[in-house]
């Protein structure tokens, strides 16, 4: 299957109400946080304390994700202007990594969305590098202390956070493909 023919898996974040994104992610994260707190703490932690920690972590994580999702949706609507929702999604997919749209209006919108996404990713680039380094340091420290489960979780979090740096490159390449010069290079 050619790249870009399947819908981007993150498009649901564009169409789902932000509160639902926050609720679902908060429940998943909070449940995982409670389980990790219960089973990987150096001293025994009761289920009640782990559940309270999970609720607090879930509320913070879900609230943050709901805010970010709402902001992403507002940015998309601002960049899309008067495009119908189906064309907004097509422009979003094209801006992230999809096929280059033939419709010039959708293509211009995709360029605006990609530019906004690059600006957003650049703002958090330094923070992302620092957080990734701290997570890696925590993983190494836990590994040397014999806390393998926590080290694996921190390593996974570092890899997910570090992926933001790759996403900046990927959206930048897509922006070049969306530009008129990039389209001429691909057709020739």
PDB file of C-alpha atoms in Angstrom, residues 2 5 21 23 42-43 49 60 69 79 85 87 118 131 135 152 157 159 163 178 182 187:
ATOM      1  CA  UNK A   2       1.360   3.426  -0.927  1.00  0.00           C
ATOM      2  CA  UNK A   5      -3.394   6.286   1.296  1.00  0.00           C
ATOM      3  CA  UNK A  21      -9.921  13.266  24.564  1.00  0.00           C
ATOM      4  CA  UNK A  23     -11.347  12.061  29.796  1.00  0.00           C
ATOM      5  CA  UNK A  42      10.373   1.049  46.829  1.00  0.00           C
ATOM      6  CA  UNK A  43       8.119   0.704  49.894  1.00  0.00           C
ATOM      7  CA  UNK A  49      -2.977   5.693  48.067  1.00  0.00           C
ATOM      8  CA  UNK A  60      -3.508  16.610  35.385  1.00  0.00           C
ATOM      9  CA  UNK A  69      -6.518  19.162  21.787  1.00  0.00           C
ATOM     10  CA  UNK A  79      -5.958  27.863   9.224  1.00  0.00           C
ATOM     11  CA  UNK A  85     -14.959  19.719   7.661  1.00  0.00           C
ATOM     12  CA  UNK A  87     -11.711  19.121   3.336  1.00  0.00           C
ATOM     13  CA  UNK A 118       6.304  23.563  12.744  1.00  0.00           C
ATOM     14  CA  UNK A 131      12.743  16.380  29.275  1.00  0.00           C
ATOM     15  CA  UNK A 135      13.871  10.814  31.453  1.00  0.00           C
ATOM     16  CA  UNK A 152      11.708   0.555  31.226  1.00  0.00           C
ATOM     17  CA  UNK A 157       8.528   7.864  28.019  1.00  0.00           C
ATOM     18  CA  UNK A 159      11.420   7.628  23.399  1.00  0.00           C
ATOM     19  CA  UNK A 163       9.754  11.439  18.874  1.00  0.00           C
ATOM     20  CA  UNK A 178       3.456  20.826  -0.357  1.00  0.00           C
ATOM     21  CA  UNK A 182       8.273  20.473  -4.219  1.00  0.00           C
ATOM     22  CA  UNK A 187       5.974  15.366 -10.991  1.00  0.00           C
TER      23      UNK A 187
END
